[in-house]
mmCIF file of the C-alpha atoms, coordinates in Angstrom:
data_MODEL
# 
_entry.id   MODEL 
# 
loop_
_atom_site.group_PDB 
_atom_site.id 
_atom_site.type_symbol 
_atom_site.label_atom_id 
_atom_site.label_alt_id 
_atom_site.label_comp_id 
_atom_site.label_asym_id 
_atom_site.label_entity_id 
_atom_site.label_seq_id 
_atom_site.pdbx_PDB_ins_code 
_atom_site.Cartn_x 
_atom_site.Cartn_y 
_atom_site.Cartn_z 
_atom_site.occupancy 
_atom_site.B_iso_or_equiv 
_atom_site.pdbx_formal_charge 
_atom_site.auth_seq_id 
_atom_site.auth_comp_id 
_atom_site.auth_asym_id 
_atom_site.auth_atom_id 
_atom_site.pdbx_PDB_model_num 
ATOM 1   C CA . UNK A 1 1   ? 1.827   132.904 15.018 1.00 0.00 ? 1   UNK A CA 1 
ATOM 2   C CA . UNK A 1 2   ? 4.250   135.540 16.302 1.00 0.00 ? 2   UNK A CA 1 
ATOM 3   C CA . UNK A 1 3   ? 4.865   134.705 19.943 1.00 0.00 ? 3   UNK A CA 1 
ATOM 4   C CA . UNK A 1 4   ? 8.380   135.021 21.557 1.00 0.00 ? 4   UNK A CA 1 
ATOM 5   C CA . UNK A 1 5   ? 8.057   131.790 23.528 1.00 0.00 ? 5   UNK A CA 1 
ATOM 6   C CA . UNK A 1 6   ? 6.803   129.815 20.543 1.00 0.00 ? 6   UNK A CA 1 
ATOM 7   C CA . UNK A 1 7   ? 9.567   131.309 18.493 1.00 0.00 ? 7   UNK A CA 1 
ATOM 8   C CA . UNK A 1 8   ? 12.143  130.028 20.898 1.00 0.00 ? 8   UNK A CA 1 
ATOM 9   C CA . UNK A 1 9   ? 10.458  126.624 20.980 1.00 0.00 ? 9   UNK A CA 1 
ATOM 10  C CA . UNK A 1 10  ? 10.690  126.455 17.188 1.00 0.00 ? 10  UNK A CA 1 
ATOM 11  C CA . UNK A 1 11  ? 14.400  127.167 17.418 1.00 0.00 ? 11  UNK A CA 1 
ATOM 12  C CA . UNK A 1 12  ? 14.908  124.288 19.968 1.00 0.00 ? 12  UNK A CA 1 
ATOM 13  C CA . UNK A 1 13  ? 15.877  121.241 18.099 1.00 0.00 ? 13  UNK A CA 1 
ATOM 14  C CA . UNK A 1 14  ? 17.877  118.044 18.736 1.00 0.00 ? 14  UNK A CA 1 
ATOM 15  C CA . UNK A 1 15  ? 21.315  119.019 17.316 1.00 0.00 ? 15  UNK A CA 1 
ATOM 16  C CA . UNK A 1 16  ? 23.712  116.248 16.982 1.00 0.00 ? 16  UNK A CA 1 
ATOM 17  C CA . UNK A 1 17  ? 26.554  117.895 14.962 1.00 0.00 ? 17  UNK A CA 1 
ATOM 18  C CA . UNK A 1 18  ? 27.922  119.993 17.788 1.00 0.00 ? 18  UNK A CA 1 
ATOM 19  C CA . UNK A 1 19  ? 31.212  121.852 18.040 1.00 0.00 ? 19  UNK A CA 1 
ATOM 20  C CA . UNK A 1 20  ? 33.198  124.089 20.327 1.00 0.00 ? 20  UNK A CA 1 
ATOM 21  C CA . UNK A 1 21  ? 32.764  127.332 18.386 1.00 0.00 ? 21  UNK A CA 1 
ATOM 22  C CA . UNK A 1 22  ? 30.479  129.133 20.725 1.00 0.00 ? 22  UNK A CA 1 
ATOM 23  C CA . UNK A 1 23  ? 30.734  132.924 21.208 1.00 0.00 ? 23  UNK A CA 1 
ATOM 24  C CA . UNK A 1 24  ? 29.546  132.988 24.749 1.00 0.00 ? 24  UNK A CA 1 
ATOM 25  C CA . UNK A 1 25  ? 31.917  132.450 27.629 1.00 0.00 ? 25  UNK A CA 1 
ATOM 26  C CA . UNK A 1 26  ? 31.633  129.378 29.932 1.00 0.00 ? 26  UNK A CA 1 
ATOM 27  C CA . UNK A 1 27  ? 30.715  131.777 32.751 1.00 0.00 ? 27  UNK A CA 1 
ATOM 28  C CA . UNK A 1 28  ? 27.794  133.306 30.711 1.00 0.00 ? 28  UNK A CA 1 
ATOM 29  C CA . UNK A 1 29  ? 26.495  129.870 29.695 1.00 0.00 ? 29  UNK A CA 1 
ATOM 30  C CA . UNK A 1 30  ? 26.726  128.689 33.302 1.00 0.00 ? 30  UNK A CA 1 
ATOM 31  C CA . UNK A 1 31  ? 24.763  131.702 34.439 1.00 0.00 ? 31  UNK A CA 1 
ATOM 32  C CA . UNK A 1 32  ? 22.161  131.196 31.732 1.00 0.00 ? 32  UNK A CA 1 
ATOM 33  C CA . UNK A 1 33  ? 21.738  127.438 32.820 1.00 0.00 ? 33  UNK A CA 1 
ATOM 34  C CA . UNK A 1 34  ? 21.461  128.433 36.505 1.00 0.00 ? 34  UNK A CA 1 
ATOM 35  C CA . UNK A 1 35  ? 18.720  130.969 35.806 1.00 0.00 ? 35  UNK A CA 1 
ATOM 36  C CA . UNK A 1 36  ? 16.740  128.761 33.481 1.00 0.00 ? 36  UNK A CA 1 
ATOM 37  C CA . UNK A 1 37  ? 16.666  126.021 36.165 1.00 0.00 ? 37  UNK A CA 1 
ATOM 38  C CA . UNK A 1 38  ? 15.994  128.549 38.990 1.00 0.00 ? 38  UNK A CA 1 
ATOM 39  C CA . UNK A 1 39  ? 12.896  129.846 37.140 1.00 0.00 ? 39  UNK A CA 1 
ATOM 40  C CA . UNK A 1 40  ? 11.535  126.420 36.302 1.00 0.00 ? 40  UNK A CA 1 
ATOM 41  C CA . UNK A 1 41  ? 8.442   125.381 38.259 1.00 0.00 ? 41  UNK A CA 1 
ATOM 42  C CA . UNK A 1 42  ? 8.297   122.382 40.475 1.00 0.00 ? 42  UNK A CA 1 
ATOM 43  C CA . UNK A 1 43  ? 5.514   120.665 42.490 1.00 0.00 ? 43  UNK A CA 1 
ATOM 44  C CA . UNK A 1 44  ? 5.109   122.221 45.939 1.00 0.00 ? 44  UNK A CA 1 
ATOM 45  C CA . UNK A 1 45  ? 7.970   124.523 44.970 1.00 0.00 ? 45  UNK A CA 1 
ATOM 46  C CA . UNK A 1 46  ? 10.214  121.603 45.872 1.00 0.00 ? 46  UNK A CA 1 
ATOM 47  C CA . UNK A 1 47  ? 13.138  122.839 43.699 1.00 0.00 ? 47  UNK A CA 1 
ATOM 48  C CA . UNK A 1 48  ? 14.340  119.312 43.618 1.00 0.00 ? 48  UNK A CA 1 
ATOM 49  C CA . UNK A 1 49  ? 16.308  119.605 40.373 1.00 0.00 ? 49  UNK A CA 1 
ATOM 50  C CA . UNK A 1 50  ? 20.079  119.669 40.676 1.00 0.00 ? 50  UNK A CA 1 
ATOM 51  C CA . UNK A 1 51  ? 22.447  120.534 37.795 1.00 0.00 ? 51  UNK A CA 1 
ATOM 52  C CA . UNK A 1 52  ? 26.084  119.895 37.118 1.00 0.00 ? 52  UNK A CA 1 
ATOM 53  C CA . UNK A 1 53  ? 27.647  121.667 34.211 1.00 0.00 ? 53  UNK A CA 1 
ATOM 54  C CA . UNK A 1 54  ? 30.809  120.423 32.763 1.00 0.00 ? 54  UNK A CA 1 
ATOM 55  C CA . UNK A 1 55  ? 33.318  122.259 30.495 1.00 0.00 ? 55  UNK A CA 1 
ATOM 56  C CA . UNK A 1 56  ? 36.718  121.576 29.134 1.00 0.00 ? 56  UNK A CA 1 
ATOM 57  C CA . UNK A 1 57  ? 38.521  118.552 30.555 1.00 0.00 ? 57  UNK A CA 1 
ATOM 58  C CA . UNK A 1 58  ? 35.510  117.635 32.772 1.00 0.00 ? 58  UNK A CA 1 
ATOM 59  C CA . UNK A 1 59  ? 33.172  117.595 29.784 1.00 0.00 ? 59  UNK A CA 1 
ATOM 60  C CA . UNK A 1 60  ? 35.718  115.238 27.942 1.00 0.00 ? 60  UNK A CA 1 
ATOM 61  C CA . UNK A 1 61  ? 36.042  113.038 31.026 1.00 0.00 ? 61  UNK A CA 1 
ATOM 62  C CA . UNK A 1 62  ? 32.316  112.448 31.161 1.00 0.00 ? 62  UNK A CA 1 
ATOM 63  C CA . UNK A 1 63  ? 32.161  111.187 27.590 1.00 0.00 ? 63  UNK A CA 1 
ATOM 64  C CA . UNK A 1 64  ? 35.313  109.060 28.232 1.00 0.00 ? 64  UNK A CA 1 
ATOM 65  C CA . UNK A 1 65  ? 33.405  107.469 31.150 1.00 0.00 ? 65  UNK A CA 1 
ATOM 66  C CA . UNK A 1 66  ? 30.382  106.742 28.796 1.00 0.00 ? 66  UNK A CA 1 
ATOM 67  C CA . UNK A 1 67  ? 32.699  105.312 26.166 1.00 0.00 ? 67  UNK A CA 1 
ATOM 68  C CA . UNK A 1 68  ? 34.588  103.084 28.658 1.00 0.00 ? 68  UNK A CA 1 
ATOM 69  C CA . UNK A 1 69  ? 31.292  101.935 30.218 1.00 0.00 ? 69  UNK A CA 1 
ATOM 70  C CA . UNK A 1 70  ? 29.739  101.089 27.003 1.00 0.00 ? 70  UNK A CA 1 
ATOM 71  C CA . UNK A 1 71  ? 32.907  99.299  25.742 1.00 0.00 ? 71  UNK A CA 1 
ATOM 72  C CA . UNK A 1 72  ? 32.491  96.850  28.507 1.00 0.00 ? 72  UNK A CA 1 
ATOM 73  C CA . UNK A 1 73  ? 28.905  96.148  27.448 1.00 0.00 ? 73  UNK A CA 1 
ATOM 74  C CA . UNK A 1 74  ? 28.788  96.377  23.704 1.00 0.00 ? 74  UNK A CA 1 
ATOM 75  C CA . UNK A 1 75  ? 30.401  93.540  21.658 1.00 0.00 ? 75  UNK A CA 1 
ATOM 76  C CA . UNK A 1 76  ? 33.733  94.710  20.102 1.00 0.00 ? 76  UNK A CA 1 
ATOM 77  C CA . UNK A 1 77  ? 32.591  93.969  16.615 1.00 0.00 ? 77  UNK A CA 1 
ATOM 78  C CA . UNK A 1 78  ? 29.550  96.291  17.032 1.00 0.00 ? 78  UNK A CA 1 
ATOM 79  C CA . UNK A 1 79  ? 31.325  99.052  19.009 1.00 0.00 ? 79  UNK A CA 1 
ATOM 80  C CA . UNK A 1 80  ? 32.382  101.381 16.093 1.00 0.00 ? 80  UNK A CA 1 
ATOM 81  C CA . UNK A 1 81  ? 29.048  103.072 15.562 1.00 0.00 ? 81  UNK A CA 1 
ATOM 82  C CA . UNK A 1 82  ? 28.658  103.496 19.389 1.00 0.00 ? 82  UNK A CA 1 
ATOM 83  C CA . UNK A 1 83  ? 32.066  105.026 19.682 1.00 0.00 ? 83  UNK A CA 1 
ATOM 84  C CA . UNK A 1 84  ? 31.333  107.355 16.751 1.00 0.00 ? 84  UNK A CA 1 
ATOM 85  C CA . UNK A 1 85  ? 28.130  108.552 18.382 1.00 0.00 ? 85  UNK A CA 1 
ATOM 86  C CA . UNK A 1 86  ? 29.730  109.228 21.710 1.00 0.00 ? 86  UNK A CA 1 
ATOM 87  C CA . UNK A 1 87  ? 32.580  111.083 19.986 1.00 0.00 ? 87  UNK A CA 1 
ATOM 88  C CA . UNK A 1 88  ? 30.026  113.403 18.542 1.00 0.00 ? 88  UNK A CA 1 
ATOM 89  C CA . UNK A 1 89  ? 28.840  114.279 22.053 1.00 0.00 ? 89  UNK A CA 1 
ATOM 90  C CA . UNK A 1 90  ? 32.457  114.743 23.238 1.00 0.00 ? 90  UNK A CA 1 
ATOM 91  C CA . UNK A 1 91  ? 32.967  117.236 20.289 1.00 0.00 ? 91  UNK A CA 1 
ATOM 92  C CA . UNK A 1 92  ? 30.470  119.559 21.942 1.00 0.00 ? 92  UNK A CA 1 
ATOM 93  C CA . UNK A 1 93  ? 31.528  122.560 24.092 1.00 0.00 ? 93  UNK A CA 1 
ATOM 94  C CA . UNK A 1 94  ? 30.036  121.289 27.394 1.00 0.00 ? 94  UNK A CA 1 
ATOM 95  C CA . UNK A 1 95  ? 27.482  118.987 29.010 1.00 0.00 ? 95  UNK A CA 1 
ATOM 96  C CA . UNK A 1 96  ? 24.745  119.548 31.495 1.00 0.00 ? 96  UNK A CA 1 
ATOM 97  C CA . UNK A 1 97  ? 23.971  116.759 33.860 1.00 0.00 ? 97  UNK A CA 1 
ATOM 98  C CA . UNK A 1 98  ? 20.414  116.757 35.244 1.00 0.00 ? 98  UNK A CA 1 
ATOM 99  C CA . UNK A 1 99  ? 19.774  115.344 38.684 1.00 0.00 ? 99  UNK A CA 1 
ATOM 100 C CA . UNK A 1 100 ? 16.762  115.015 41.055 1.00 0.00 ? 100 UNK A CA 1 
ATOM 101 C CA . UNK A 1 101 ? 17.509  115.189 44.817 1.00 0.00 ? 101 UNK A CA 1 
ATOM 102 C CA . UNK A 1 102 ? 15.824  112.078 46.294 1.00 0.00 ? 102 UNK A CA 1 
ATOM 103 C CA . UNK A 1 103 ? 16.207  113.516 49.868 1.00 0.00 ? 103 UNK A CA 1 
ATOM 104 C CA . UNK A 1 104 ? 13.889  116.336 48.831 1.00 0.00 ? 104 UNK A CA 1 
ATOM 105 C CA . UNK A 1 105 ? 11.391  113.766 47.377 1.00 0.00 ? 105 UNK A CA 1 
ATOM 106 C CA . UNK A 1 106 ? 11.476  111.643 50.522 1.00 0.00 ? 106 UNK A CA 1 
ATOM 107 C CA . UNK A 1 107 ? 11.127  114.678 52.725 1.00 0.00 ? 107 UNK A CA 1 
ATOM 108 C CA . UNK A 1 108 ? 7.913   115.765 50.880 1.00 0.00 ? 108 UNK A CA 1 
ATOM 109 C CA . UNK A 1 109 ? 6.615   112.170 51.062 1.00 0.00 ? 109 UNK A CA 1 
ATOM 110 C CA . UNK A 1 110 ? 6.996   112.218 54.815 1.00 0.00 ? 110 UNK A CA 1 
ATOM 111 C CA . UNK A 1 111 ? 5.502   115.705 55.231 1.00 0.00 ? 111 UNK A CA 1 
ATOM 112 C CA . UNK A 1 112 ? 2.569   115.181 52.807 1.00 0.00 ? 112 UNK A CA 1 
ATOM 113 C CA . UNK A 1 113 ? 1.837   111.498 53.241 1.00 0.00 ? 113 UNK A CA 1 
ATOM 114 C CA . UNK A 1 114 ? -1.453  111.686 51.290 1.00 0.00 ? 114 UNK A CA 1 
ATOM 115 C CA . UNK A 1 115 ? 0.495   112.526 48.194 1.00 0.00 ? 115 UNK A CA 1 
ATOM 116 C CA . UNK A 1 116 ? 3.457   110.319 48.837 1.00 0.00 ? 116 UNK A CA 1 
ATOM 117 C CA . UNK A 1 117 ? 3.002   108.235 45.754 1.00 0.00 ? 117 UNK A CA 1 
ATOM 118 C CA . UNK A 1 118 ? 2.932   111.222 43.549 1.00 0.00 ? 118 UNK A CA 1 
ATOM 119 C CA . UNK A 1 119 ? 6.187   112.920 44.580 1.00 0.00 ? 119 UNK A CA 1 
ATOM 120 C CA . UNK A 1 120 ? 8.540   110.738 42.560 1.00 0.00 ? 120 UNK A CA 1 
ATOM 121 C CA . UNK A 1 121 ? 6.317   111.388 39.541 1.00 0.00 ? 121 UNK A CA 1 
ATOM 122 C CA . UNK A 1 122 ? 6.287   115.083 40.173 1.00 0.00 ? 122 UNK A CA 1 
ATOM 123 C CA . UNK A 1 123 ? 10.004  115.049 40.597 1.00 0.00 ? 123 UNK A CA 1 
ATOM 124 C CA . UNK A 1 124 ? 10.265  113.659 37.034 1.00 0.00 ? 124 UNK A CA 1 
ATOM 125 C CA . UNK A 1 125 ? 8.005   116.459 35.879 1.00 0.00 ? 125 UNK A CA 1 
ATOM 126 C CA . UNK A 1 126 ? 10.279  118.997 37.575 1.00 0.00 ? 126 UNK A CA 1 
ATOM 127 C CA . UNK A 1 127 ? 13.302  117.565 35.873 1.00 0.00 ? 127 UNK A CA 1 
ATOM 128 C CA . UNK A 1 128 ? 11.688  117.563 32.486 1.00 0.00 ? 128 UNK A CA 1 
ATOM 129 C CA . UNK A 1 129 ? 10.629  121.182 32.864 1.00 0.00 ? 129 UNK A CA 1 
ATOM 130 C CA . UNK A 1 130 ? 14.169  122.160 33.895 1.00 0.00 ? 130 UNK A CA 1 
ATOM 131 C CA . UNK A 1 131 ? 15.670  120.271 30.924 1.00 0.00 ? 131 UNK A CA 1 
ATOM 132 C CA . UNK A 1 132 ? 13.296  121.991 28.421 1.00 0.00 ? 132 UNK A CA 1 
ATOM 133 C CA . UNK A 1 133 ? 13.933  125.349 30.072 1.00 0.00 ? 133 UNK A CA 1 
ATOM 134 C CA . UNK A 1 134 ? 17.666  125.120 29.651 1.00 0.00 ? 134 UNK A CA 1 
ATOM 135 C CA . UNK A 1 135 ? 17.348  123.613 26.214 1.00 0.00 ? 135 UNK A CA 1 
ATOM 136 C CA . UNK A 1 136 ? 15.129  126.531 25.042 1.00 0.00 ? 136 UNK A CA 1 
ATOM 137 C CA . UNK A 1 137 ? 17.378  129.075 26.745 1.00 0.00 ? 137 UNK A CA 1 
ATOM 138 C CA . UNK A 1 138 ? 20.436  127.675 24.955 1.00 0.00 ? 138 UNK A CA 1 
ATOM 139 C CA . UNK A 1 139 ? 18.545  127.632 21.655 1.00 0.00 ? 139 UNK A CA 1 
ATOM 140 C CA . UNK A 1 140 ? 17.611  131.341 22.094 1.00 0.00 ? 140 UNK A CA 1 
ATOM 141 C CA . UNK A 1 141 ? 21.430  132.026 22.272 1.00 0.00 ? 141 UNK A CA 1 
ATOM 142 C CA . UNK A 1 142 ? 22.076  130.088 19.194 1.00 0.00 ? 142 UNK A CA 1 
ATOM 143 C CA . UNK A 1 143 ? 23.666  127.145 21.028 1.00 0.00 ? 143 UNK A CA 1 
ATOM 144 C CA . UNK A 1 144 ? 22.641  123.642 19.912 1.00 0.00 ? 144 UNK A CA 1 
ATOM 145 C CA . UNK A 1 145 ? 21.976  120.716 22.296 1.00 0.00 ? 145 UNK A CA 1 
ATOM 146 C CA . UNK A 1 146 ? 20.516  117.228 22.426 1.00 0.00 ? 146 UNK A CA 1 
ATOM 147 C CA . UNK A 1 147 ? 19.223  115.193 25.387 1.00 0.00 ? 147 UNK A CA 1 
ATOM 148 C CA . UNK A 1 148 ? 20.890  111.772 26.184 1.00 0.00 ? 148 UNK A CA 1 
ATOM 149 C CA . UNK A 1 149 ? 20.228  109.101 28.696 1.00 0.00 ? 149 UNK A CA 1 
ATOM 150 C CA . UNK A 1 150 ? 23.223  106.921 29.590 1.00 0.00 ? 150 UNK A CA 1 
ATOM 151 C CA . UNK A 1 151 ? 21.960  106.702 33.189 1.00 0.00 ? 151 UNK A CA 1 
ATOM 152 C CA . UNK A 1 152 ? 21.948  104.503 35.219 1.00 0.00 ? 152 UNK A CA 1 
ATOM 153 C CA . UNK A 1 153 ? 24.970  102.640 33.711 1.00 0.00 ? 153 UNK A CA 1 
ATOM 154 C CA . UNK A 1 154 ? 27.305  105.628 34.340 1.00 0.00 ? 154 UNK A CA 1 
ATOM 155 C CA . UNK A 1 155 ? 25.846  106.907 37.525 1.00 0.00 ? 155 UNK A CA 1 
ATOM 156 C CA . UNK A 1 156 ? 28.286  105.397 40.024 1.00 0.00 ? 156 UNK A CA 1 
ATOM 157 C CA . UNK A 1 157 ? 31.399  106.450 38.119 1.00 0.00 ? 157 UNK A CA 1 
ATOM 158 C CA . UNK A 1 158 ? 30.093  109.985 37.591 1.00 0.00 ? 158 UNK A CA 1 
ATOM 159 C CA . UNK A 1 159 ? 29.088  110.383 41.165 1.00 0.00 ? 159 UNK A CA 1 
ATOM 160 C CA . UNK A 1 160 ? 32.524  109.205 42.336 1.00 0.00 ? 160 UNK A CA 1 
ATOM 161 C CA . UNK A 1 161 ? 34.356  111.387 39.808 1.00 0.00 ? 161 UNK A CA 1 
ATOM 162 C CA . UNK A 1 162 ? 32.756  114.583 40.839 1.00 0.00 ? 162 UNK A CA 1 
ATOM 163 C CA . UNK A 1 163 ? 32.107  113.654 44.436 1.00 0.00 ? 163 UNK A CA 1 
ATOM 164 C CA . UNK A 1 164 ? 28.330  114.218 44.018 1.00 0.00 ? 164 UNK A CA 1 
ATOM 165 C CA . UNK A 1 165 ? 25.779  113.581 46.895 1.00 0.00 ? 165 UNK A CA 1 
ATOM 166 C CA . UNK A 1 166 ? 24.462  110.009 46.999 1.00 0.00 ? 166 UNK A CA 1 
ATOM 167 C CA . UNK A 1 167 ? 20.933  111.391 47.157 1.00 0.00 ? 167 UNK A CA 1 
ATOM 168 C CA . UNK A 1 168 ? 21.220  112.980 43.641 1.00 0.00 ? 168 UNK A CA 1 
ATOM 169 C CA . UNK A 1 169 ? 19.729  110.739 41.004 1.00 0.00 ? 169 UNK A CA 1 
ATOM 170 C CA . UNK A 1 170 ? 21.003  111.240 37.430 1.00 0.00 ? 170 UNK A CA 1 
ATOM 171 C CA . UNK A 1 171 ? 18.139  111.723 35.017 1.00 0.00 ? 171 UNK A CA 1 
ATOM 172 C CA . UNK A 1 172 ? 19.717  112.937 31.721 1.00 0.00 ? 172 UNK A CA 1 
ATOM 173 C CA . UNK A 1 173 ? 22.854  114.362 29.945 1.00 0.00 ? 173 UNK A CA 1 
ATOM 174 C CA . UNK A 1 174 ? 22.687  117.380 27.555 1.00 0.00 ? 174 UNK A CA 1 
ATOM 175 C CA . UNK A 1 175 ? 25.744  117.963 25.431 1.00 0.00 ? 175 UNK A CA 1 
ATOM 176 C CA . UNK A 1 176 ? 25.699  121.485 23.927 1.00 0.00 ? 176 UNK A CA 1 
ATOM 177 C CA . UNK A 1 177 ? 27.814  123.640 21.694 1.00 0.00 ? 177 UNK A CA 1 
ATOM 178 C CA . UNK A 1 178 ? 27.983  125.354 18.321 1.00 0.00 ? 178 UNK A CA 1 
ATOM 179 C CA . UNK A 1 179 ? 25.552  124.174 15.650 1.00 0.00 ? 179 UNK A CA 1 
ATOM 180 C CA . UNK A 1 180 ? 27.836  122.525 13.021 1.00 0.00 ? 180 UNK A CA 1 
ATOM 181 C CA . UNK A 1 181 ? 24.967  121.210 10.953 1.00 0.00 ? 181 UNK A CA 1 
ATOM 182 C CA . UNK A 1 182 ? 21.299  121.938 11.182 1.00 0.00 ? 182 UNK A CA 1 
ATOM 183 C CA . UNK A 1 183 ? 18.645  119.486 12.364 1.00 0.00 ? 183 UNK A CA 1 
ATOM 184 C CA . UNK A 1 184 ? 16.520  117.750 9.846  1.00 0.00 ? 184 UNK A CA 1 
ATOM 185 C CA . UNK A 1 185 ? 13.022  118.543 8.746  1.00 0.00 ? 185 UNK A CA 1 
ATOM 186 C CA . UNK A 1 186 ? 10.411  118.409 11.528 1.00 0.00 ? 186 UNK A CA 1 
ATOM 187 C CA . UNK A 1 187 ? 7.434   116.245 11.202 1.00 0.00 ? 187 UNK A CA 1 
ATOM 188 C CA . UNK A 1 188 ? 4.149   116.398 13.269 1.00 0.00 ? 188 UNK A CA 1 
ATOM 189 C CA . UNK A 1 189 ? 1.353   113.957 13.618 1.00 0.00 ? 189 UNK A CA 1 
ATOM 190 C CA . UNK A 1 190 ? -2.114  115.040 12.589 1.00 0.00 ? 190 UNK A CA 1 
ATOM 191 C CA . UNK A 1 191 ? -3.716  117.412 15.034 1.00 0.00 ? 191 UNK A CA 1 
ATOM 192 C CA . UNK A 1 192 ? -6.970  115.461 15.071 1.00 0.00 ? 192 UNK A CA 1 
ATOM 193 C CA . UNK A 1 193 ? -5.132  112.541 16.657 1.00 0.00 ? 193 UNK A CA 1 
ATOM 194 C CA . UNK A 1 194 ? -3.573  114.583 19.396 1.00 0.00 ? 194 UNK A CA 1 
ATOM 195 C CA . UNK A 1 195 ? -5.854  117.402 20.441 1.00 0.00 ? 195 UNK A CA 1 
ATOM 196 C CA . UNK A 1 196 ? -9.423  117.804 21.625 1.00 0.00 ? 196 UNK A CA 1 
ATOM 197 C CA . UNK A 1 197 ? -11.070 121.186 22.337 1.00 0.00 ? 197 UNK A CA 1 
ATOM 198 C CA . UNK A 1 198 ? -14.521 121.738 23.865 1.00 0.00 ? 198 UNK A CA 1 
ATOM 199 C CA . UNK A 1 199 ? -16.255 125.095 24.060 1.00 0.00 ? 199 UNK A CA 1 
# 
């Protein structure tokens, strides 16, 4: 199959060996991330996704927050592998933080009461689509990334550090950078277990 969108999706992988050797400028990457999120669909065109992009010292500070938070939780004798994993994320060029604005969700619940229970679910859908859009856009530029979830244990410290609105709910963290080692072989479950088609 030769389809540009599928080709990009084939490039998008979870890359854990990330470095700082990207050819694009921070401004160009920021613009790419903004456009990918801006073009991502959302229920009722809510545009509930919020993104914080961290470069340089701010990127390093995020992973220091993660390390220090986990150090207080993980037993010292078991911390070395955790620290090594976090260091691999810190070795990346930058990090995207994905948020969903709960004020938007609540406003839609009030405005469209019949769908109130669905708006938090649809908000998660919007976030997932924005995450995939950015991930694919980065992959198309030859930039590797992975998706991490250290929320909610880091939420308060991250919010305080960058003075983010209280209504923003952290959903994921995406370290990104140069691909220092390729992803492993992909495996797929049997199509018969996953798909049904009726004609």
